[in-house]
Amino acid sequence: MLIALFGIILGVIVGLYIPVTFSLSYSTYMSVAILACMDSVFGGVRSSLENKFNSGIFISGFIGNAILAALLAYIGDKLGVPLYYAAIFAFGIRLFNNFAIIRRFFFNKQHLNN
């Protein structure tokens, strides 16, 4: 857990001091890929709290979900159909569902300690 916290802090510091910009044409792909990565992170936190975390599944899901979401947005862009809405819908629902489960875990744990 300490290594993960160190990685997050290091990532934020690097992100603040090395600004990376993308052109407007890639904004849809990047936003969907970031949403997919956030879904994987929240899923990893949830599985860690449930003592079911597997780093191989997490890393493959993190990279695979981002690539799949960006690819779906790209294919939709080439077809002229906004397919990225499907990725936004799917990952958005999973993201909020995982957040709700994480929140309940901490509130139930706090309630049991009182």
Protein backbone atom coordinates (compact mmCIF):
# COMPACT_ATOMS: atom_id res chain seq x y z
CA MET A 1 0.00 0.00 0.00
CA LEU A 2 2.90 2.30 0.76
CA ILE A 3 4.39 1.70 -2.69
CA ALA A 4 1.08 2.59 -4.33
CA LEU A 5 0.85 5.82 -2.34
CA PHE A 6 4.42 6.70 -3.30
CA GLY A 7 3.59 6.01 -6.95
CA ILE A 8 0.55 8.28 -6.83
CA ILE A 9 2.51 11.12 -5.24
CA LEU A 10 5.35 10.71 -7.73
CA GLY A 11 2.88 10.66 -10.63
CA VAL A 12 1.21 13.87 -9.46
CA ILE A 13 4.56 15.63 -9.05
CA VAL A 14 5.77 14.53 -12.49
CA GLY A 15 2.43 15.52 -14.01
CA LEU A 16 2.63 18.99 -12.52
CA TYR A 17 6.17 19.74 -13.64
CA ILE A 18 6.17 18.04 -17.06
CA PRO A 19 3.10 19.37 -18.85
CA VAL A 20 1.87 17.12 -21.63
CA THR A 21 -0.69 18.45 -24.05
CA PHE A 22 -2.70 16.68 -26.71
CA SER A 23 -4.31 18.18 -29.75
CA LEU A 24 -8.04 18.69 -29.76
CA SER A 25 -8.50 15.87 -32.25
CA TYR A 26 -7.30 13.34 -29.63
CA SER A 27 -9.40 14.67 -26.78
CA THR A 28 -12.20 12.12 -27.22
CA TYR A 29 -9.76 9.21 -27.28
CA MET A 30 -7.85 10.43 -24.25
CA SER A 31 -10.95 11.17 -22.19
CA VAL A 32 -12.40 7.71 -22.83
CA ALA A 33 -9.03 6.07 -22.11
CA ILE A 34 -8.66 8.01 -18.85
CA LEU A 35 -12.19 7.00 -17.83
CA ALA A 36 -11.32 3.36 -18.54
CA CYS A 37 -8.14 3.65 -16.46
CA MET A 38 -10.05 5.25 -13.58
CA ASP A 39 -12.52 2.37 -13.74
CA SER A 40 -9.63 -0.08 -13.44
CA VAL A 41 -8.15 1.80 -10.49
CA PHE A 42 -11.45 1.87 -8.61
CA GLY A 43 -11.92 -1.82 -9.43
CA GLY A 44 -8.44 -2.52 -8.07
CA VAL A 45 -9.18 -0.66 -4.85
CA ARG A 46 -12.44 -2.55 -4.49
CA SER A 47 -10.82 -5.95 -5.06
CA SER A 48 -8.04 -5.03 -2.63
CA LEU A 49 -10.59 -4.23 0.07
CA GLU A 50 -12.29 -7.57 -0.64
CA ASN A 51 -8.89 -9.36 -0.46
CA LYS A 52 -9.25 -10.54 -4.07
CA PHE A 53 -6.61 -8.31 -5.72
CA ASN A 54 -4.52 -9.86 -8.49
CA SER A 55 -1.85 -7.62 -10.01
CA GLY A 56 -1.89 -9.44 -13.36
CA ILE A 57 -5.61 -8.94 -13.74
CA PHE A 58 -5.28 -5.30 -12.67
CA ILE A 59 -2.48 -4.42 -15.09
CA SER A 60 -4.05 -6.26 -18.03
CA GLY A 61 -7.41 -4.62 -17.29
CA PHE A 62 -5.83 -1.19 -16.91
CA ILE A 63 -4.02 -1.33 -20.24
CA GLY A 64 -6.63 -3.42 -22.06
CA ASN A 65 -9.58 -1.27 -21.03
CA ALA A 66 -7.79 1.92 -22.08
CA ILE A 67 -6.84 0.50 -25.46
CA LEU A 68 -10.28 -1.00 -26.05
CA ALA A 69 -12.04 2.24 -25.14
CA ALA A 70 -9.75 4.35 -27.35
CA LEU A 71 -10.13 1.83 -30.20
CA LEU A 72 -13.91 1.92 -29.86
CA ALA A 73 -13.83 5.72 -30.03
CA TYR A 74 -11.53 5.58 -33.06
CA ILE A 75 -13.70 3.10 -34.95
CA GLY A 76 -16.79 5.14 -34.17
CA ASP A 77 -15.03 8.26 -35.38
CA LYS A 78 -14.11 6.59 -38.68
CA LEU A 79 -17.68 5.31 -39.14
CA GLY A 80 -19.20 8.65 -38.20
CA VAL A 81 -21.05 7.10 -35.25
CA PRO A 82 -20.33 8.27 -31.68
CA LEU A 83 -19.43 4.82 -30.33
CA TYR A 84 -17.45 6.39 -27.50
CA TYR A 85 -20.79 6.92 -25.76
CA ALA A 86 -20.93 3.15 -25.21
CA ALA A 87 -17.57 3.24 -23.44
CA ILE A 88 -18.57 6.27 -21.39
CA PHE A 89 -21.79 4.56 -20.37
CA ALA A 90 -20.19 1.22 -19.48
CA PHE A 91 -17.15 2.58 -17.65
CA GLY A 92 -19.17 5.33 -15.97
CA ILE A 93 -21.63 2.85 -14.49
CA ARG A 94 -18.82 0.57 -13.29
CA LEU A 95 -16.87 3.50 -11.87
CA PHE A 96 -19.79 4.76 -9.79
CA ASN A 97 -20.73 1.22 -8.76
CA ASN A 98 -17.19 0.49 -7.52
CA PHE A 99 -17.08 3.85 -5.73
CA ALA A 100 -20.37 3.05 -3.98
CA ILE A 101 -19.06 -0.32 -2.84
CA ILE A 102 -15.81 1.25 -1.57
CA ARG A 103 -17.79 3.93 0.26
CA ARG A 104 -20.07 1.34 1.89
CA PHE A 105 -17.04 -0.70 2.93
CA PHE A 106 -15.53 2.24 4.83
CA PHE A 107 -18.83 3.36 6.37
CA ASN A 108 -19.69 -0.18 7.50
CA LYS A 109 -16.20 -0.61 8.91
CA GLN A 110 -16.48 2.70 10.77
CA HIS A 111 -19.95 1.77 12.03
CA LEU A 112 -18.68 -1.55 13.38
CA ASN A 113 -15.84 0.20 15.24
CA ASN A 114 -18.22 2.55 17.11
